Amino acid sequence: MSQIDQLKYKYARLNVLEKVIVINVIIFLLALILNPIVPSVFKWLRLQSDFYDVLYKPWTIFTYGFVHFGLFHMIFNMLWLYLLGRIFMNLFNPKMALNIYFLGIIVGGIAFLFGYNVFSSFFSANAYLIGASGGVSALLIFLSAYLPDKNIRFFTFNLKLWWIAVAFVAFDIIGLFGSNAGGSLAHLGGALLGFVYAKQLEKGNDIGAGFGRFMDNIASWFKPNNKSNLKTVHKRKSKVAGYDKKEFNELNTQKKIDTILDKISKSGYDSLTKEEKDFLFRAGK
């Protein structure tokens, strides 16, 4: 196996948030290489505070989340994304992780634009926004709102996740009066998205589902069209406890058991498929 094949294999085994980390690191390294040669290239990726500039470059409401100020800025965001991803991926499916993360970036960008264009007398200086903090904040606040008693290990003692979330929000509110007011606006926008997402999910509403379908449609534009004139028969995608097989296999064992037991409580044991019954039987051994 060649070095490239090994890298492809290792990348394929990462979870979706770890893949996002890899993409961020690659873009950061490209920035170091290209910026001295083509210094204007990253001006087309960052989000400007001027609303009319965003109308001219609408993609920047999304792409700013992949560019960072420097090494420590990137490491700080990616370290938090990795830690939060370890918690998130044990409890929820990959698509929801991406929905919360990317919606956090978008809502963070909207909060930044809102502050600088509606309250221009307070946020008077022309500024721009880069960094993944809006998405990271969305994941942090989502987890702390949905799992308020969840502990996170900090050196030799445990901290409740919501304690950390409250501290982050407090620092960002104070930061509105500092030199990085734009960044604080984005953090608070992402935090608001994460909080609303968690509270709606508790009611059974996945507010990111529509965004997920939209992103799937966008991704389909870049997939090769393998349609032919031959008639094909499509089998209906089988579900396991409400998840696609790929999503179900990415859950941890306890989460798989919980989802199947939840199905039993709602529809009875006879509603289980053979695959679900077999999994419960193996798990009970």
PDB file of C-alpha atoms in Angstrom:
ATOM      1  CA  MET A   1       0.000   0.000   0.000  1.00  0.00           C
ATOM      2  CA  SER A   2       1.399   3.388  -1.036  1.00  0.00           C
ATOM      3  CA  GLN A   3       1.743   6.344   1.328  1.00  0.00           C
ATOM      4  CA  ILE A   4      -1.216   8.081  -0.357  1.00  0.00           C
ATOM      5  CA  ASP A   5      -3.372   4.966   0.012  1.00  0.00           C
ATOM      6  CA  GLN A   6      -2.420   4.743   3.700  1.00  0.00           C
ATOM      7  CA  LEU A   7      -3.399   8.364   4.246  1.00  0.00           C
ATOM      8  CA  LYS A   8      -6.704   7.799   2.438  1.00  0.00           C
ATOM      9  CA  TYR A   9      -7.368   4.745   4.604  1.00  0.00           C
ATOM     10  CA  LYS A  10      -6.603   6.610   7.831  1.00  0.00           C
ATOM     11  CA  TYR A  11      -8.745   9.569   6.750  1.00  0.00           C
ATOM     12  CA  ALA A  12     -11.672   7.284   5.927  1.00  0.00           C
ATOM     13  CA  ARG A  13     -11.556   5.840   9.464  1.00  0.00           C
ATOM     14  CA  LEU A  14     -11.911   9.246  11.130  1.00  0.00           C
ATOM     15  CA  ASN A  15     -15.294  10.444  12.362  1.00  0.00           C
ATOM     16  CA  VAL A  16     -16.849  13.443  10.592  1.00  0.00           C
ATOM     17  CA  LEU A  17     -15.623  16.060  13.088  1.00  0.00           C
ATOM     18  CA  GLU A  18     -12.088  14.658  12.972  1.00  0.00           C
ATOM     19  CA  LYS A  19     -12.275  14.995   9.178  1.00  0.00           C
ATOM     20  CA  VAL A  20     -13.295  18.643   9.648  1.00  0.00           C
ATOM     21  CA  ILE A  21     -10.186  19.082  11.822  1.00  0.00           C
ATOM     22  CA  VAL A  22      -7.976  17.624   9.076  1.00  0.00           C
ATOM     23  CA  ILE A  23      -9.521  19.978   6.497  1.00  0.00           C
ATOM     24  CA  ASN A  24      -8.918  22.970   8.781  1.00  0.00           C
ATOM     25  CA  VAL A  25      -5.272  21.978   9.292  1.00  0.00           C
ATOM     26  CA  ILE A  26      -4.732  21.536   5.536  1.00  0.00           C
ATOM     27  CA  ILE A  27      -6.240  24.949   4.778  1.00  0.00           C
ATOM     28  CA  PHE A  28      -4.096  26.525   7.507  1.00  0.00           C
ATOM     29  CA  LEU A  29      -0.941  25.025   5.969  1.00  0.00           C
ATOM     30  CA  LEU A  30      -2.012  26.180   2.509  1.00  0.00           C
ATOM     31  CA  ALA A  31      -2.441  29.676   3.957  1.00  0.00           C
ATOM     32  CA  LEU A  32       1.148  29.659   5.185  1.00  0.00           C
ATOM     33  CA  ILE A  33       2.383  28.617   1.752  1.00  0.00           C
ATOM     34  CA  LEU A  34       0.144  30.745  -0.484  1.00  0.00           C
ATOM     35  CA  ASN A  35      -0.222  33.944   1.537  1.00  0.00           C
ATOM     36  CA  PRO A  36       3.293  35.274   0.723  1.00  0.00           C
ATOM     37  CA  ILE A  37       2.740  34.438  -2.957  1.00  0.00           C
ATOM     38  CA  VAL A  38      -0.912  35.476  -3.397  1.00  0.00           C
ATOM     39  CA  PRO A  39      -1.744  37.627  -0.348  1.00  0.00           C
ATOM     40  CA  SER A  40      -5.221  38.513  -1.621  1.00  0.00           C
ATOM     41  CA  VAL A  41      -6.491  34.927  -1.953  1.00  0.00           C
ATOM     42  CA  PHE A  42      -7.736  34.669   1.628  1.00  0.00           C
ATOM     43  CA  LYS A  43      -9.556  37.984   1.374  1.00  0.00           C
ATOM     44  CA  TRP A  44     -12.012  35.979  -0.718  1.00  0.00           C
ATOM     45  CA  LEU A  45     -12.602  33.554   2.155  1.00  0.00           C
ATOM     46  CA  ARG A  46     -12.901  35.793   5.221  1.00  0.00           C
ATOM     47  CA  LEU A  47     -16.174  37.472   6.238  1.00  0.00           C
ATOM     48  CA  GLN A  48     -16.121  41.276   6.026  1.00  0.00           C
ATOM     49  CA  SER A  49     -18.261  43.381   8.347  1.00  0.00           C
ATOM     50  CA  ASP A  50     -19.505  45.444   5.380  1.00  0.00           C
ATOM     51  CA  PHE A  51     -22.889  43.962   4.431  1.00  0.00           C
ATOM     52  CA  TYR A  52     -22.527  44.964   0.761  1.00  0.00           C
ATOM     53  CA  ASP A  53     -19.197  43.174   0.558  1.00  0.00           C
ATOM     54  CA  VAL A  54     -20.976  39.991   1.703  1.00  0.00           C
ATOM     55  CA  LEU A  55     -23.620  40.438  -1.018  1.00  0.00           C
ATOM     56  CA  TYR A  56     -20.709  40.486  -3.466  1.00  0.00           C
ATOM     57  CA  LYS A  57     -19.078  37.415  -1.837  1.00  0.00           C
ATOM     58  CA  PRO A  58     -21.953  35.449  -0.202  1.00  0.00           C
ATOM     59  CA  TRP A  59     -19.899  32.269   0.210  1.00  0.00           C
ATOM     60  CA  THR A  60     -17.804  33.989   2.903  1.00  0.00           C
ATOM     61  CA  ILE A  61     -20.633  33.457   5.440  1.00  0.00           C
ATOM     62  CA  PHE A  62     -19.436  29.827   5.346  1.00  0.00           C
ATOM     63  CA  THR A  63     -15.790  29.843   4.231  1.00  0.00           C
ATOM     64  CA  TYR A  64     -14.583  32.169   7.002  1.00  0.00           C
ATOM     65  CA  GLY A  65     -14.899  29.204   9.374  1.00  0.00           C
ATOM     66  CA  PHE A  66     -11.980  27.434   7.673  1.00  0.00           C
ATOM     67  CA  VAL A  67      -9.418  30.245   7.991  1.00  0.00           C
ATOM     68  CA  HIS A  68      -7.510  31.101  11.194  1.00  0.00           C
ATOM     69  CA  PHE A  69      -5.400  34.006  12.457  1.00  0.00           C
ATOM     70  CA  GLY A  70      -2.427  31.920  13.524  1.00  0.00           C
ATOM     71  CA  LEU A  71      -1.197  28.611  14.881  1.00  0.00           C
ATOM     72  CA  PHE A  72      -2.532  29.001  18.428  1.00  0.00           C
ATOM     73  CA  HIS A  73      -5.919  30.226  17.183  1.00  0.00           C
ATOM     74  CA  MET A  74      -6.230  27.129  15.003  1.00  0.00           C
ATOM     75  CA  ILE A  75      -4.934  24.712  17.684  1.00  0.00           C
ATOM     76  CA  PHE A  76      -7.310  26.118  20.327  1.00  0.00           C
ATOM     77  CA  ASN A  77     -10.365  25.681  18.091  1.00  0.00           C
ATOM     78  CA  MET A  78      -9.358  22.247  16.805  1.00  0.00           C
ATOM     79  CA  LEU A  79      -8.510  20.936  20.275  1.00  0.00           C
ATOM     80  CA  TRP A  80     -11.962  21.912  21.533  1.00  0.00           C
ATOM     81  CA  LEU A  81     -13.563  20.457  18.408  1.00  0.00           C
ATOM     82  CA  TYR A  82     -11.756  17.167  19.026  1.00  0.00           C
ATOM     83  CA  LEU A  83     -12.765  16.999  22.717  1.00  0.00           C
ATOM     84  CA  LEU A  84     -16.389  17.903  22.026  1.00  0.00           C
ATOM     85  CA  GLY A  85     -16.457  15.510  19.078  1.00  0.00           C
ATOM     86  CA  ARG A  86     -15.431  12.606  21.310  1.00  0.00           C
ATOM     87  CA  ILE A  87     -18.462  13.271  23.513  1.00  0.00           C
ATOM     88  CA  PHE A  88     -20.865  14.080  20.690  1.00  0.00           C
ATOM     89  CA  MET A  89     -20.114  11.095  18.449  1.00  0.00           C
ATOM     90  CA  ASN A  90     -20.830   8.648  21.289  1.00  0.00           C
ATOM     91  CA  LEU A  91     -24.371   9.965  21.599  1.00  0.00           C
ATOM     92  CA  PHE A  92     -25.579  11.397  18.303  1.00  0.00           C
ATOM     93  CA  ASN A  93     -25.279  10.660  14.599  1.00  0.00           C
ATOM     94  CA  PRO A  94     -22.629  12.224  12.316  1.00  0.00           C
ATOM     95  CA  LYS A  95     -25.075  14.246  10.231  1.00  0.00           C
ATOM     96  CA  MET A  96     -26.379  16.065  13.306  1.00  0.00           C
ATOM     97  CA  ALA A  97     -22.796  16.871  14.310  1.00  0.00           C
ATOM     98  CA  LEU A  98     -22.155  18.530  10.950  1.00  0.00           C
ATOM     99  CA  ASN A  99     -25.519  20.329  11.002  1.00  0.00           C
ATOM    100  CA  ILE A 100     -24.845  21.899  14.407  1.00  0.00           C
ATOM    101  CA  TYR A 101     -21.239  22.762  13.580  1.00  0.00           C
ATOM    102  CA  PHE A 102     -21.908  24.399  10.211  1.00  0.00           C
ATOM    103  CA  LEU A 103     -25.119  26.115  11.325  1.00  0.00           C
ATOM    104  CA  GLY A 104     -23.118  27.490  14.260  1.00  0.00           C
ATOM    105  CA  ILE A 105     -20.610  28.973  11.812  1.00  0.00           C
ATOM    106  CA  ILE A 106     -23.365  30.488   9.658  1.00  0.00           C
ATOM    107  CA  VAL A 107     -25.378  31.908  12.581  1.00  0.00           C
ATOM    108  CA  GLY A 108     -22.133  33.174  14.128  1.00  0.00           C
ATOM    109  CA  GLY A 109     -21.410  35.009  10.889  1.00  0.00           C
ATOM    110  CA  ILE A 110     -24.930  36.459  10.815  1.00  0.00           C
ATOM    111  CA  ALA A 111     -24.532  37.685  14.416  1.00  0.00           C
ATOM    112  CA  PHE A 112     -21.242  39.352  13.401  1.00  0.00           C
ATOM    113  CA  LEU A 113     -22.893  41.106  10.456  1.00  0.00           C
ATOM    114  CA  PHE A 114     -25.903  42.099  12.553  1.00  0.00           C
ATOM    115  CA  GLY A 115     -23.733  43.706  15.211  1.00  0.00           C
ATOM    116  CA  TYR A 116     -21.545  45.669  12.822  1.00  0.00           C
ATOM    117  CA  ASN A 117     -24.380  46.850  10.556  1.00  0.00           C
ATOM    118  CA  VAL A 118     -27.254  47.441  12.978  1.00  0.00           C
ATOM    119  CA  PHE A 119     -25.186  48.736  15.913  1.00  0.00           C
ATOM    120  CA  SER A 120     -22.516  50.438  13.827  1.00  0.00           C
ATOM    121  CA  SER A 121     -22.090  53.217  16.387  1.00  0.00           C
ATOM    122  CA  PHE A 122     -20.953  50.630  18.948  1.00  0.00           C
ATOM    123  CA  PHE A 123     -18.975  48.392  16.549  1.00  0.00           C
ATOM    124  CA  SER A 124     -17.561  51.311  14.610  1.00  0.00           C
ATOM    125  CA  ALA A 125     -14.378  49.919  13.086  1.00  0.00           C
ATOM    126  CA  ASN A 126     -14.403  48.049   9.768  1.00  0.00           C
ATOM    127  CA  ALA A 127     -13.501  44.460  10.598  1.00  0.00           C
ATOM    128  CA  TYR A 128     -13.424  40.935   9.253  1.00  0.00           C
ATOM    129  CA  LEU A 129     -14.120  37.536  10.794  1.00  0.00           C
ATOM    130  CA  ILE A 130     -12.212  34.252  10.495  1.00  0.00           C
ATOM    131  CA  GLY A 131     -12.089  31.076  12.562  1.00  0.00           C
ATOM    132  CA  ALA A 132     -14.214  28.061  13.481  1.00  0.00           C
ATOM    133  CA  SER A 133     -15.226  29.353  16.918  1.00  0.00           C
ATOM    134  CA  GLY A 134     -18.889  29.820  16.009  1.00  0.00           C
ATOM    135  CA  GLY A 135     -19.228  26.122  15.165  1.00  0.00           C
ATOM    136  CA  VAL A 136     -17.238  25.035  18.226  1.00  0.00           C
ATOM    137  CA  SER A 137     -19.408  27.241  20.468  1.00  0.00           C
ATOM    138  CA  ALA A 138     -22.558  25.734  18.954  1.00  0.00           C
ATOM    139  CA  LEU A 139     -21.404  22.195  19.797  1.00  0.00           C
ATOM    140  CA  LEU A 140     -20.315  23.171  23.325  1.00  0.00           C
ATOM    141  CA  ILE A 141     -23.590  24.901  24.211  1.00  0.00           C
ATOM    142  CA  PHE A 142     -25.667  22.174  22.542  1.00  0.00           C
ATOM    143  CA  LEU A 143     -24.025  19.477  24.660  1.00  0.00           C
ATOM    144  CA  SER A 144     -24.180  21.491  27.871  1.00  0.00           C
ATOM    145  CA  ALA A 145     -27.882  22.317  27.318  1.00  0.00           C
ATOM    146  CA  TYR A 146     -28.855  18.783  26.280  1.00  0.00           C
ATOM    147  CA  LEU A 147     -26.631  17.035  28.862  1.00  0.00           C
ATOM    148  CA  PRO A 148     -26.349  19.518  31.767  1.00  0.00           C
ATOM    149  CA  ASP A 149     -24.921  16.921  34.170  1.00  0.00           C
ATOM    150  CA  LYS A 150     -22.230  15.675  31.771  1.00  0.00           C
ATOM    151  CA  ASN A 151     -18.732  15.800  33.297  1.00  0.00           C
ATOM    152  CA  ILE A 152     -15.539  16.557  31.414  1.00  0.00           C
ATOM    153  CA  ARG A 153     -12.127  15.563  32.784  1.00  0.00           C
ATOM    154  CA  PHE A 154      -9.806  18.480  33.482  1.00  0.00           C
ATOM    155  CA  PHE A 155      -6.394  17.222  34.661  1.00  0.00           C
ATOM    156  CA  THR A 156      -7.147  15.474  38.003  1.00  0.00           C
ATOM    157  CA  PHE A 157     -10.736  16.588  38.594  1.00  0.00           C
ATOM    158  CA  ASN A 158     -14.104  16.677  36.817  1.00  0.00           C
ATOM    159  CA  LEU A 159     -15.982  19.744  35.673  1.00  0.00           C
ATOM    160  CA  LYS A 160     -19.596  19.868  34.639  1.00  0.00           C
ATOM    161  CA  LEU A 161     -19.864  20.780  30.988  1.00  0.00           C
ATOM    162  CA  TRP A 162     -22.422  23.508  31.642  1.00  0.00           C
ATOM    163  CA  TRP A 163     -19.969  25.250  34.037  1.00  0.00           C
ATOM    164  CA  ILE A 164     -17.506  25.550  31.159  1.00  0.00           C
ATOM    165  CA  ALA A 165     -20.274  26.719  28.816  1.00  0.00           C
ATOM    166  CA  VAL A 166     -21.383  29.465  31.212  1.00  0.00           C
ATOM    167  CA  ALA A 167     -17.755  30.630  31.593  1.00  0.00           C
ATOM    168  CA  PHE A 168     -17.308  30.783  27.813  1.00  0.00           C
ATOM    169  CA  VAL A 169     -20.515  32.797  27.328  1.00  0.00           C
ATOM    170  CA  ALA A 170     -19.572  35.173  30.171  1.00  0.00           C
ATOM    171  CA  PHE A 171     -16.127  35.815  28.655  1.00  0.00           C
ATOM    172  CA  ASP A 172     -17.715  36.465  25.251  1.00  0.00           C
ATOM    173  CA  ILE A 173     -20.188  38.961  26.694  1.00  0.00           C
ATOM    174  CA  ILE A 174     -17.251  40.795  28.296  1.00  0.00           C
ATOM    175  CA  GLY A 175     -15.373  40.461  24.998  1.00  0.00           C
ATOM    176  CA  LEU A 176     -18.013  42.566  23.219  1.00  0.00           C
ATOM    177  CA  PHE A 177     -16.291  45.563  24.808  1.00  0.00           C
ATOM    178  CA  GLY A 178     -12.771  44.456  23.841  1.00  0.00           C
ATOM    179  CA  SER A 179     -10.556  44.359  20.776  1.00  0.00           C
ATOM    180  CA  ASN A 180     -12.056  41.099  19.444  1.00  0.00           C
ATOM    181  CA  ALA A 181     -15.696  42.170  19.615  1.00  0.00           C
ATOM    182  CA  GLY A 182     -16.422  40.597  16.225  1.00  0.00           C
ATOM    183  CA  GLY A 183     -15.156  37.219  17.370  1.00  0.00           C
ATOM    184  CA  SER A 184     -17.264  37.430  20.536  1.00  0.00           C
ATOM    185  CA  LEU A 185     -20.357  38.193  18.445  1.00  0.00           C
ATOM    186  CA  ALA A 186     -19.714  35.076  16.366  1.00  0.00           C
ATOM    187  CA  HIS A 187     -19.196  32.945  19.487  1.00  0.00           C
ATOM    188  CA  LEU A 188     -22.480  34.175  20.977  1.00  0.00           C
ATOM    189  CA  GLY A 189     -24.311  33.580  17.700  1.00  0.00           C
ATOM    190  CA  GLY A 190     -23.040  29.996  17.590  1.00  0.00           C
ATOM    191  CA  ALA A 191     -23.914  29.549  21.275  1.00  0.00           C
ATOM    192  CA  LEU A 192     -27.487  30.724  20.648  1.00  0.00           C
ATOM    193  CA  LEU A 193     -27.834  28.250  17.782  1.00  0.00           C
ATOM    194  CA  GLY A 194     -26.542  25.391  19.953  1.00  0.00           C
ATOM    195  CA  PHE A 195     -28.925  26.251  22.805  1.00  0.00           C
ATOM    196  CA  VAL A 196     -32.019  26.507  20.576  1.00  0.00           C
ATOM    197  CA  TYR A 197     -31.049  23.308  18.741  1.00  0.00           C
ATOM    198  CA  ALA A 198     -30.787  21.379  22.031  1.00  0.00           C
ATOM    199  CA  LYS A 199     -34.079  22.683  23.425  1.00  0.00           C
ATOM    200  CA  GLN A 200     -35.916  21.903  20.197  1.00  0.00           C
ATOM    201  CA  LEU A 201     -34.383  18.431  20.026  1.00  0.00           C
ATOM    202  CA  GLU A 202     -35.699  17.745  23.543  1.00  0.00           C
ATOM    203  CA  LYS A 203     -39.175  18.382  22.080  1.00  0.00           C
ATOM    204  CA  GLY A 204     -38.461  15.983  19.221  1.00  0.00           C
ATOM    205  CA  ASN A 205     -37.710  18.689  16.613  1.00  0.00           C
ATOM    206  CA  ASP A 206     -34.429  18.414  14.701  1.00  0.00           C
ATOM    207  CA  ILE A 207     -34.173  21.981  13.401  1.00  0.00           C
ATOM    208  CA  GLY A 208     -31.074  21.123  11.365  1.00  0.00           C
ATOM    209  CA  ALA A 209     -32.727  18.402   9.274  1.00  0.00           C
ATOM    210  CA  GLY A 210     -33.694  20.792   6.468  1.00  0.00           C
ATOM    211  CA  PHE A 211     -30.178  22.238   6.376  1.00  0.00           C
ATOM    212  CA  GLY A 212     -28.793  18.689   6.198  1.00  0.00           C
ATOM    213  CA  ARG A 213     -30.982  17.891   3.177  1.00  0.00           C
ATOM    214  CA  PHE A 214     -29.924  21.149   1.539  1.00  0.00           C
ATOM    215  CA  MET A 215     -26.231  20.284   2.008  1.00  0.00           C
ATOM    216  CA  ASP A 216     -26.858  16.783   0.637  1.00  0.00           C
ATOM    217  CA  ASN A 217     -28.385  18.343  -2.491  1.00  0.00           C
ATOM    218  CA  ILE A 218     -25.395  20.666  -2.889  1.00  0.00           C
ATOM    219  CA  ALA A 219     -22.997  17.715  -2.481  1.00  0.00           C
ATOM    220  CA  SER A 220     -24.918  15.726  -5.108  1.00  0.00           C
ATOM    221  CA  TRP A 221     -24.046  18.349  -7.746  1.00  0.00           C
ATOM    222  CA  PHE A 222     -20.396  17.291  -7.478  1.00  0.00           C
ATOM    223  CA  LYS A 223     -21.006  13.543  -7.649  1.00  0.00           C
ATOM    224  CA  PRO A 224     -20.568  11.809 -10.993  1.00  0.00           C
ATOM    225  CA  ASN A 225     -23.809  10.947 -12.770  1.00  0.00           C
ATOM    226  CA  ASN A 226     -23.699   7.210 -13.371  1.00  0.00           C
ATOM    227  CA  LYS A 227     -27.242   6.948 -14.755  1.00  0.00           C
ATOM    228  CA  SER A 228     -27.704   4.875 -17.876  1.00  0.00           C
ATOM    229  CA  ASN A 229     -30.647   3.947 -20.081  1.00  0.00           C
ATOM    230  CA  LEU A 230     -30.747   0.483 -18.527  1.00  0.00           C
ATOM    231  CA  LYS A 231     -33.625  -0.128 -16.153  1.00  0.00           C
ATOM    232  CA  THR A 232     -32.450  -0.678 -12.600  1.00  0.00           C
ATOM    233  CA  VAL A 233     -34.229  -1.929  -9.542  1.00  0.00           C
ATOM    234  CA  HIS A 234     -33.600   0.060  -6.359  1.00  0.00           C
ATOM    235  CA  LYS A 235     -33.960  -1.625  -3.028  1.00  0.00           C
ATOM    236  CA  ARG A 236     -35.424   0.424  -0.208  1.00  0.00           C
ATOM    237  CA  LYS A 237     -32.731   1.444   2.232  1.00  0.00           C
ATOM    238  CA  SER A 238     -33.179  -0.615   5.377  1.00  0.00           C
ATOM    239  CA  LYS A 239     -33.291   1.116   8.727  1.00  0.00           C
ATOM    240  CA  VAL A 240     -32.019  -0.067  12.097  1.00  0.00           C
ATOM    241  CA  ALA A 241     -33.817   1.535  15.045  1.00  0.00           C
ATOM    242  CA  GLY A 242     -34.655   4.544  12.876  1.00  0.00           C
ATOM    243  CA  TYR A 243     -31.085   5.028  11.632  1.00  0.00           C
ATOM    244  CA  ASP A 244     -29.509   4.184   8.301  1.00  0.00           C
ATOM    245  CA  LYS A 245     -27.225   1.173   8.704  1.00  0.00           C
ATOM    246  CA  LYS A 246     -24.090   3.301   8.304  1.00  0.00           C
ATOM    247  CA  GLU A 247     -25.246   5.769  10.976  1.00  0.00           C
ATOM    248  CA  PHE A 248     -26.307   2.942  13.318  1.00  0.00           C
ATOM    249  CA  ASN A 249     -22.909   1.244  13.024  1.00  0.00           C
ATOM    250  CA  GLU A 250     -21.181   4.483  14.053  1.00  0.00           C
ATOM    251  CA  LEU A 251     -23.060   4.611  17.380  1.00  0.00           C
ATOM    252  CA  ASN A 252     -21.518   3.095  20.484  1.00  0.00           C
ATOM    253  CA  THR A 253     -22.999  -0.133  21.902  1.00  0.00           C
ATOM    254  CA  GLN A 254     -24.992   1.506  24.701  1.00  0.00           C
ATOM    255  CA  LYS A 255     -26.545   4.026  22.313  1.00  0.00           C
ATOM    256  CA  LYS A 256     -27.522   1.208  19.926  1.00  0.00           C
ATOM    257  CA  ILE A 257     -29.208  -0.665  22.778  1.00  0.00           C
ATOM    258  CA  ASP A 258     -31.005   2.482  23.969  1.00  0.00           C
ATOM    259  CA  THR A 259     -32.408   3.276  20.516  1.00  0.00           C
ATOM    260  CA  ILE A 260     -33.723  -0.269  20.063  1.00  0.00           C
ATOM    261  CA  LEU A 261     -35.261  -0.301  23.553  1.00  0.00           C
ATOM    262  CA  ASP A 262     -36.881   3.035  22.775  1.00  0.00           C
ATOM    263  CA  LYS A 263     -38.427   1.502  19.660  1.00  0.00           C
ATOM    264  CA  ILE A 264     -39.773  -1.384  21.758  1.00  0.00           C
ATOM    265  CA  SER A 265     -41.341   1.031  24.257  1.00  0.00           C
ATOM    266  CA  LYS A 266     -43.103   2.865  21.426  1.00  0.00           C
ATOM    267  CA  SER A 267     -44.110   0.031  19.089  1.00  0.00           C
ATOM    268  CA  GLY A 268     -43.547  -3.253  20.938  1.00  0.00           C
ATOM    269  CA  TYR A 269     -41.048  -6.058  20.523  1.00  0.00           C
ATOM    270  CA  ASP A 270     -42.795  -7.430  17.422  1.00  0.00           C
ATOM    271  CA  SER A 271     -41.982  -4.181  15.569  1.00  0.00           C
ATOM    272  CA  LEU A 272     -38.257  -5.029  15.633  1.00  0.00           C
ATOM    273  CA  THR A 273     -36.564  -6.309  12.504  1.00  0.00           C
ATOM    274  CA  LYS A 274     -34.596  -9.561  12.568  1.00  0.00           C
ATOM    275  CA  GLU A 275     -31.363  -7.558  12.566  1.00  0.00           C
ATOM    276  CA  GLU A 276     -32.484  -5.528  15.599  1.00  0.00           C
ATOM    277  CA  LYS A 277     -33.548  -8.664  17.487  1.00  0.00           C
ATOM    278  CA  ASP A 278     -30.242 -10.367  16.674  1.00  0.00           C
ATOM    279  CA  PHE A 279     -28.280  -7.348  17.928  1.00  0.00           C
ATOM    280  CA  LEU A 280     -30.197  -7.284  21.212  1.00  0.00           C
ATOM    281  CA  PHE A 281     -29.611 -11.017  21.639  1.00  0.00           C
ATOM    282  CA  ARG A 282     -25.852 -10.647  21.078  1.00  0.00           C
ATOM    283  CA  ALA A 283     -25.642  -7.613  23.374  1.00  0.00           C
ATOM    284  CA  GLY A 284     -27.397  -9.509  26.152  1.00  0.00           C
ATOM    285  CA  LYS A 285     -24.846 -12.309  26.223  1.00  0.00           C
TER     286      LYS A 285
END
